[in-house]
Short mmCIF file of N, CA and C in Angstrom, two decimals:
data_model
loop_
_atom_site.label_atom_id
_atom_site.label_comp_id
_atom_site.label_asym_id
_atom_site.label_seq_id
_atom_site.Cartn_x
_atom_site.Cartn_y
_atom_site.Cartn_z
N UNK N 1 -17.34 -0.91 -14.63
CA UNK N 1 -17.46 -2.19 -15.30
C UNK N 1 -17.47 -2.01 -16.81
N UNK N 2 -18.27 -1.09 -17.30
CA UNK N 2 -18.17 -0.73 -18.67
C UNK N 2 -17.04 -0.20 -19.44
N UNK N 3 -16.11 0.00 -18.85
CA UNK N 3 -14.62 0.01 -18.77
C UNK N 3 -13.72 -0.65 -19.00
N UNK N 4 -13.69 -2.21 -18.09
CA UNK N 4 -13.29 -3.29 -17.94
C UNK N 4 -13.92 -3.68 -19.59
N UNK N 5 -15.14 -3.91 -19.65
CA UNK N 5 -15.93 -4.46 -20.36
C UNK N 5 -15.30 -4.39 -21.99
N UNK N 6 -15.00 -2.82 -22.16
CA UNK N 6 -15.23 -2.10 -23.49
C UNK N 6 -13.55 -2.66 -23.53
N UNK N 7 -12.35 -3.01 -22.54
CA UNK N 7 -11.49 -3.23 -22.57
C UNK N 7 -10.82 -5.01 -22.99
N UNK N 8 -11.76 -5.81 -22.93
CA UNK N 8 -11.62 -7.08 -22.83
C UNK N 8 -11.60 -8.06 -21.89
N UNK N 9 -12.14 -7.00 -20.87
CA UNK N 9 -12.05 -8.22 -19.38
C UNK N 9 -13.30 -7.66 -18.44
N UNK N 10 -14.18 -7.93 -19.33
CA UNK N 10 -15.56 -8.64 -18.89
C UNK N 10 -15.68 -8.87 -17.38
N UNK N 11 -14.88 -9.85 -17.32
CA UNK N 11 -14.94 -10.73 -16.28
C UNK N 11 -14.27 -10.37 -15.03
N UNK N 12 -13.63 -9.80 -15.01
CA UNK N 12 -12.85 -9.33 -14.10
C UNK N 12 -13.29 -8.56 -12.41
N UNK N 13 -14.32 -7.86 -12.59
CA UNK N 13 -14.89 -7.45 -11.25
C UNK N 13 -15.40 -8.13 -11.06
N UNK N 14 -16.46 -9.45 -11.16
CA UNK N 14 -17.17 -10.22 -10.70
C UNK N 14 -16.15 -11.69 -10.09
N UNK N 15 -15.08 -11.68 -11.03
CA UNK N 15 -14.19 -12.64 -10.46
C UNK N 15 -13.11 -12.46 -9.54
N UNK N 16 -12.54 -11.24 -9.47
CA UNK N 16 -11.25 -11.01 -8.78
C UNK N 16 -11.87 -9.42 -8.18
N UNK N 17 -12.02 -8.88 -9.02
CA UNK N 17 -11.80 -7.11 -7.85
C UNK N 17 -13.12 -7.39 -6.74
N UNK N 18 -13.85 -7.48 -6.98
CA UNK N 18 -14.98 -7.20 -6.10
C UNK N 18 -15.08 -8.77 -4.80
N UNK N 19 -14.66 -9.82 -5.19
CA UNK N 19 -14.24 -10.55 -4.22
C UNK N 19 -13.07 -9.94 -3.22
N UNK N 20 -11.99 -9.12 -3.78
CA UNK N 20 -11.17 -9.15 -3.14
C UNK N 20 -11.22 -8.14 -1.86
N UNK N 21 -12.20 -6.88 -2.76
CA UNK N 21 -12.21 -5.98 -1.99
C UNK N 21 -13.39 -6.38 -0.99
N UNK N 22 -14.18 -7.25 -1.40
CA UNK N 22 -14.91 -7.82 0.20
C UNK N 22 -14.45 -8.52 1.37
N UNK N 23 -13.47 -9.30 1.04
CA UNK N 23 -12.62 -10.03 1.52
C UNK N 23 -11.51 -9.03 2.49
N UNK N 24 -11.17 -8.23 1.75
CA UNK N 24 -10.12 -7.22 2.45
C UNK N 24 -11.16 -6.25 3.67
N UNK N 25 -12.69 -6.01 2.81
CA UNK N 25 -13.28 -4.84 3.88
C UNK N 25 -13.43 -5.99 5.33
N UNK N 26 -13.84 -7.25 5.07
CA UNK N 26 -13.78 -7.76 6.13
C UNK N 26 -12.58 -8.05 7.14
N UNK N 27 -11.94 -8.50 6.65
CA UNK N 27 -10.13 -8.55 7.01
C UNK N 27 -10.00 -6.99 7.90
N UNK N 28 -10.08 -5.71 7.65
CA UNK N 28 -10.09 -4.67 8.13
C UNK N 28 -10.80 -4.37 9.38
N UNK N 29 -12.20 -4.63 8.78
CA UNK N 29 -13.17 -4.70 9.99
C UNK N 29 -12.92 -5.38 11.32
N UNK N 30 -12.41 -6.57 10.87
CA UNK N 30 -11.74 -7.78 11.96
C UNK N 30 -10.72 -7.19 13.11
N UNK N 31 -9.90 -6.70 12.08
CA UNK N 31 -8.44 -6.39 12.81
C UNK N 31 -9.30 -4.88 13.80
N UNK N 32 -9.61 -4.23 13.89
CA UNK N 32 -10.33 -3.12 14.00
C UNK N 32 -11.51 -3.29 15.26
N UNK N 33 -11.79 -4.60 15.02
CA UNK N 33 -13.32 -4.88 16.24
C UNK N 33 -13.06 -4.74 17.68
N UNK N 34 -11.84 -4.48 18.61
CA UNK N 34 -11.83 -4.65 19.45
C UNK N 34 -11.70 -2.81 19.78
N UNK N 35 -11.38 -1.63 18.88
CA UNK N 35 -11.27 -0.72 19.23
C UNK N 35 -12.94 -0.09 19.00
N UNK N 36 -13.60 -0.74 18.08
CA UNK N 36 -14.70 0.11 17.56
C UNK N 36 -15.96 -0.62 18.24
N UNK N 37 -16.74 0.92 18.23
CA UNK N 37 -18.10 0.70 19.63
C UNK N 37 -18.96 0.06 19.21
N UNK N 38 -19.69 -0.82 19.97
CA UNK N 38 -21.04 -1.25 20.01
C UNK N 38 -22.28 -0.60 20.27
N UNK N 39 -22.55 0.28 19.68
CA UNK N 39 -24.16 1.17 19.97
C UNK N 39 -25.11 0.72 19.66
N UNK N 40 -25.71 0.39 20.66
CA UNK N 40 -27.55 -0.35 20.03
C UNK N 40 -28.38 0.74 19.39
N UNK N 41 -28.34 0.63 18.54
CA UNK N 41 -29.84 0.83 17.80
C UNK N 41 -28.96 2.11 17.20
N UNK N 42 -27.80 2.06 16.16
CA UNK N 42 -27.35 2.75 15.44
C UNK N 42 -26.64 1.78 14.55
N UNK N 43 -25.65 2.71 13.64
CA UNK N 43 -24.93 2.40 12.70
C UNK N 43 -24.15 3.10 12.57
N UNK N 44 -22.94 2.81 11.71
CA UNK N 44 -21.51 3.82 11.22
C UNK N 44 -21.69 3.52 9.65
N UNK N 45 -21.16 4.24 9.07
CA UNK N 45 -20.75 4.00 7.65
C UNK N 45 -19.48 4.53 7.43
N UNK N 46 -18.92 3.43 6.90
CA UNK N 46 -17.55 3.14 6.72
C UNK N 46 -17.01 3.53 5.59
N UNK N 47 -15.96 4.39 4.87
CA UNK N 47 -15.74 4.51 3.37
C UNK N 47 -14.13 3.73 3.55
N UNK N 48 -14.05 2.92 2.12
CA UNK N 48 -12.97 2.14 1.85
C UNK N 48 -12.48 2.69 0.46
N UNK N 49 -11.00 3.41 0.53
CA UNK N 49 -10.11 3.98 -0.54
C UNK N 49 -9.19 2.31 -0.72
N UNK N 50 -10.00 2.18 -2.13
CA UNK N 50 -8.62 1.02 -2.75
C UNK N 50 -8.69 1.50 -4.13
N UNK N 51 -7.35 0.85 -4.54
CA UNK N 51 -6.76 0.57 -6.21
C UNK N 51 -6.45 -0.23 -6.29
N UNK N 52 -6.53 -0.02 -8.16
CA UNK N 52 -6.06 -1.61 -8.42
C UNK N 52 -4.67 -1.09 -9.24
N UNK N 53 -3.79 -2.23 -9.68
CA UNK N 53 -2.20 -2.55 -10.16
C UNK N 53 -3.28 -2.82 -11.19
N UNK N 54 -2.08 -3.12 -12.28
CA UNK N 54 -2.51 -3.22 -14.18
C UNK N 54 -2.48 -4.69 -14.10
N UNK N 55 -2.78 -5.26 -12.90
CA UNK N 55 -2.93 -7.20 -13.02
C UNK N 55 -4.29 -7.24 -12.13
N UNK N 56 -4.71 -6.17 -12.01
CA UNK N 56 -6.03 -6.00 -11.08
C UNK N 56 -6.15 -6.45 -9.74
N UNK N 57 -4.84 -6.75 -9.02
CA UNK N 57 -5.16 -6.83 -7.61
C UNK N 57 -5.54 -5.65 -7.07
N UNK N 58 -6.07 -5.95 -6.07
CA UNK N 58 -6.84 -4.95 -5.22
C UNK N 58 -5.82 -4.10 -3.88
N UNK N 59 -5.78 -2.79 -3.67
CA UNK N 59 -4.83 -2.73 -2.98
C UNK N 59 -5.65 -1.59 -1.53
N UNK N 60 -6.02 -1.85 -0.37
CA UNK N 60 -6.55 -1.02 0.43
C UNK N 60 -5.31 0.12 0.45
N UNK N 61 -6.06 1.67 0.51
CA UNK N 61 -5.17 2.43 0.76
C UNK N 61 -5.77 3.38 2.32
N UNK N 62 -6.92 3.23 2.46
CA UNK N 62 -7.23 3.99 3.60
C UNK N 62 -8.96 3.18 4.04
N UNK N 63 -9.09 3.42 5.52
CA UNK N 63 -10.60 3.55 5.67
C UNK N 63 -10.84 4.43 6.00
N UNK N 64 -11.99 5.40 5.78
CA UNK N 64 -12.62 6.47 6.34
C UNK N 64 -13.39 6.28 7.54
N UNK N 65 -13.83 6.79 8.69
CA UNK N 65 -14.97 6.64 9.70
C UNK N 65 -15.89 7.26 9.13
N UNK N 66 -15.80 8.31 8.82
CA UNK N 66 -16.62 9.19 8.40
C UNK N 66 -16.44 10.02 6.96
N UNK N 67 -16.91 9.18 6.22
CA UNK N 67 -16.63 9.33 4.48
C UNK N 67 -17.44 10.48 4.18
N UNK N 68 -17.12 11.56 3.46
CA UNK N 68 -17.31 12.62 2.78
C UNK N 68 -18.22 12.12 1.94
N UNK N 69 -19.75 12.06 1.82
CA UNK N 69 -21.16 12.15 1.55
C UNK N 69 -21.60 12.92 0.13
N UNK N 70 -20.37 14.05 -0.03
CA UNK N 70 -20.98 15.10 -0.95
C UNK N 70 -20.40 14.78 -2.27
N UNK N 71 -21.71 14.83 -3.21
CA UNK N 71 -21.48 14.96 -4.73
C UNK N 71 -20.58 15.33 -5.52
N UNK N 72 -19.37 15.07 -5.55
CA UNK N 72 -18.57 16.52 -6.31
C UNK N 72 -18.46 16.04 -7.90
N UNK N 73 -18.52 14.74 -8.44
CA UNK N 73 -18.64 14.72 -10.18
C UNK N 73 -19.65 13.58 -10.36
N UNK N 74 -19.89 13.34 -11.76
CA UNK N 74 -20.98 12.57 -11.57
C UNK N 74 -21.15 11.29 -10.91
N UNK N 75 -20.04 10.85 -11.16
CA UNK N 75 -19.95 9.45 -10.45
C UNK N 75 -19.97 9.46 -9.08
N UNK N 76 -19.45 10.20 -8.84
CA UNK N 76 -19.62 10.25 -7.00
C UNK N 76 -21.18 10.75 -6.76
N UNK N 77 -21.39 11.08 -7.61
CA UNK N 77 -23.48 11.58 -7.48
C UNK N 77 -24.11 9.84 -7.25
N UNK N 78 -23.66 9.38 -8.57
CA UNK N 78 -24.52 8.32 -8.51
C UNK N 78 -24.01 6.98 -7.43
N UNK N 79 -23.05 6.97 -6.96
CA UNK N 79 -22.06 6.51 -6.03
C UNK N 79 -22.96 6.82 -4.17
N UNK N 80 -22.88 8.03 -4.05
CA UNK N 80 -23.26 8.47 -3.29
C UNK N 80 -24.77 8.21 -3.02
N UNK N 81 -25.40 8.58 -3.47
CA UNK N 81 -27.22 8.74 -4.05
C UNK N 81 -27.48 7.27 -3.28
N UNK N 82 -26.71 6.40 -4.16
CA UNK N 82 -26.96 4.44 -3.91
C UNK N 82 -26.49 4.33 -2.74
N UNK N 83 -25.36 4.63 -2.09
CA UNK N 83 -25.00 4.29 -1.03
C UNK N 83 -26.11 4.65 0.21
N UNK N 84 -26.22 5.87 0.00
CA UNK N 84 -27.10 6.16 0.95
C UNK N 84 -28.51 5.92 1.26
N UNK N 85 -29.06 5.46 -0.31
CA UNK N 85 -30.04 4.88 -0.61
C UNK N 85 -30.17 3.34 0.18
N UNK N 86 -29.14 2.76 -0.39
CA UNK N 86 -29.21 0.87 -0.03
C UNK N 86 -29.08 0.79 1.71
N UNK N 87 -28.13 1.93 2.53
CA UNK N 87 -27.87 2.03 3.59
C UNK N 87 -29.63 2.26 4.26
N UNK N 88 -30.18 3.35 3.78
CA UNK N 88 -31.39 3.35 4.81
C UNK N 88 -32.52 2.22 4.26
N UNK N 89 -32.67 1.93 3.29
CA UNK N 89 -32.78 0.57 2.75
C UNK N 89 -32.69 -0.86 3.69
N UNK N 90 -31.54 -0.85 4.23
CA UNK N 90 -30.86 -2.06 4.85
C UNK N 90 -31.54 -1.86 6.30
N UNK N 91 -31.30 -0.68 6.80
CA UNK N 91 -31.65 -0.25 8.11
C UNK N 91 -33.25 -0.60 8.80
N UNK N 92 -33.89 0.19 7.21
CA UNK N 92 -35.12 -0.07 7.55
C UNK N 92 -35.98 -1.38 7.56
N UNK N 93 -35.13 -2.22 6.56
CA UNK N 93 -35.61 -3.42 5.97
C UNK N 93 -35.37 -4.46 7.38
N UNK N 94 -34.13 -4.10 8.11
CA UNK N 94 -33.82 -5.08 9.29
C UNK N 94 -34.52 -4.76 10.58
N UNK N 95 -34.42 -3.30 10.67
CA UNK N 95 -35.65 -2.70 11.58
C UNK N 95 -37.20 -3.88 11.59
N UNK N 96 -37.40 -3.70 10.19
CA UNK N 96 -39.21 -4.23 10.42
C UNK N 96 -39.04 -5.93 10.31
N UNK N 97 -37.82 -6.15 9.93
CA UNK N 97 -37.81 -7.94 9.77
C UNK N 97 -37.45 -8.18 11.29
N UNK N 98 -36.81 -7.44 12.08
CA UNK N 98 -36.62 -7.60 13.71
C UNK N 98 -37.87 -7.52 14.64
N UNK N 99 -38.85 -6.37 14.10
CA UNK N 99 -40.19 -6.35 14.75
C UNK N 99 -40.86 -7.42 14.49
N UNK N 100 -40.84 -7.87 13.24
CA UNK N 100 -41.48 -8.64 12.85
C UNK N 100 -40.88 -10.32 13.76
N UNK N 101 -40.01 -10.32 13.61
CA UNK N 101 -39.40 -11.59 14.18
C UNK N 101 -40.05 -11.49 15.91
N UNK N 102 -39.68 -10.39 16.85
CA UNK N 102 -39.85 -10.55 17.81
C UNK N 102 -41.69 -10.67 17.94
N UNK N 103 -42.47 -10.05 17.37
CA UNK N 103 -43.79 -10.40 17.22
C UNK N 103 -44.34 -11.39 17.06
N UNK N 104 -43.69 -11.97 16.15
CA UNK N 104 -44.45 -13.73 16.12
C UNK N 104 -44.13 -14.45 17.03
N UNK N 105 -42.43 -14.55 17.75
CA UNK N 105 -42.20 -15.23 18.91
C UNK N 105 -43.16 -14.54 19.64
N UNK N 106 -43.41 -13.33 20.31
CA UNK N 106 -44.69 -13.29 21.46
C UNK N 106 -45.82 -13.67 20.79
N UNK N 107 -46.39 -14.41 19.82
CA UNK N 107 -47.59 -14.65 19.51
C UNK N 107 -48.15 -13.26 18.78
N UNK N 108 -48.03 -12.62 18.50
CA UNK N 108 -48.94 -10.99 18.17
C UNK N 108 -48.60 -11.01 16.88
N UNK N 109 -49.94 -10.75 16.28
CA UNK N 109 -49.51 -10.50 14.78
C UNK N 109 -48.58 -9.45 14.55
N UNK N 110 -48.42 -9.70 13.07
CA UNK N 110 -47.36 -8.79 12.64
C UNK N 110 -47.96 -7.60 12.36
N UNK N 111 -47.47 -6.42 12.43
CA UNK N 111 -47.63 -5.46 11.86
C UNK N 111 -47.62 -4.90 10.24
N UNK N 112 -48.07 -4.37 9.70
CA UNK N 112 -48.04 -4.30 8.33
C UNK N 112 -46.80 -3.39 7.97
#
C-alpha cells in the first residue's frame, strides 16, 4: 500500500485490487466446491498467486492447497507471521463463540 500510496493512487487497493481479489478468491472457491472435502472439526489454508496489469486489474495465476509457510524475505516474514496468526485467531475465536452458542441454547452457562 505504501507503494501505491508514495505513487499517487492512494486509493487503489481499498477500491479495486482488494475487492477484486476477494471476489475472484470466492469465484474460485465456488467453481472448486464440489471436488473439495468437508472435514468436521478442521480447516485447509488456501494460498492465492495473483498480479496486477499497470491499470491494476487483478489477475489469478494459481491456487495453492498447501502454500509454502516458510519465511524466505522480509515480507513474506511479516505476511506469513499474520496469516498464521489471524488463521488460529479465527479458529479459536469460532471454536469458543460455537461453545458458547450451543451452551446457552441448553440453558448452561457459558464458560469463561
Amino acid at each position: 500500500r505504501a507503494g501505491l500510496q508514495a505513487n499517487g493512487h492512494a486509493s487503489v487497493w481499498e477500491e479495486k485490487i482488494a475487492p477484486r481479489m476477494k471476489a475472484v478468491s470466492v469465484w474460485a472457491m465456488s467453481c472448486a466446491q464440489d471436488v473439495l472435502s468437508n472435514r468436521k472439526e478442521s480447516c485447509e489454508l488456501f494460498g492465492y498467486d495473483f498480479v496486477l496489469d499497470s491499470h491494476f486489474n487483478v489477475w489469478l495465476l494459481e491456487v495453492n492447497s498447501s502454500p509454502d509457510m516458510a519465511a524466505t524475505t522480509p515480507v513474506t516474514e511479516k505476511l506469513c507471521h499474520t496469516c498464521l496468526y489471524d488463521t488460529v485467531r479465527v479458529m479459536v475465536d469460532y471454536k469458543l463463540a460455537v461453545n458458547h452458542q450451543n451452551a446457552t441454547r441448553r440453558g448452561c452457562p457459558p464458560s469463561p
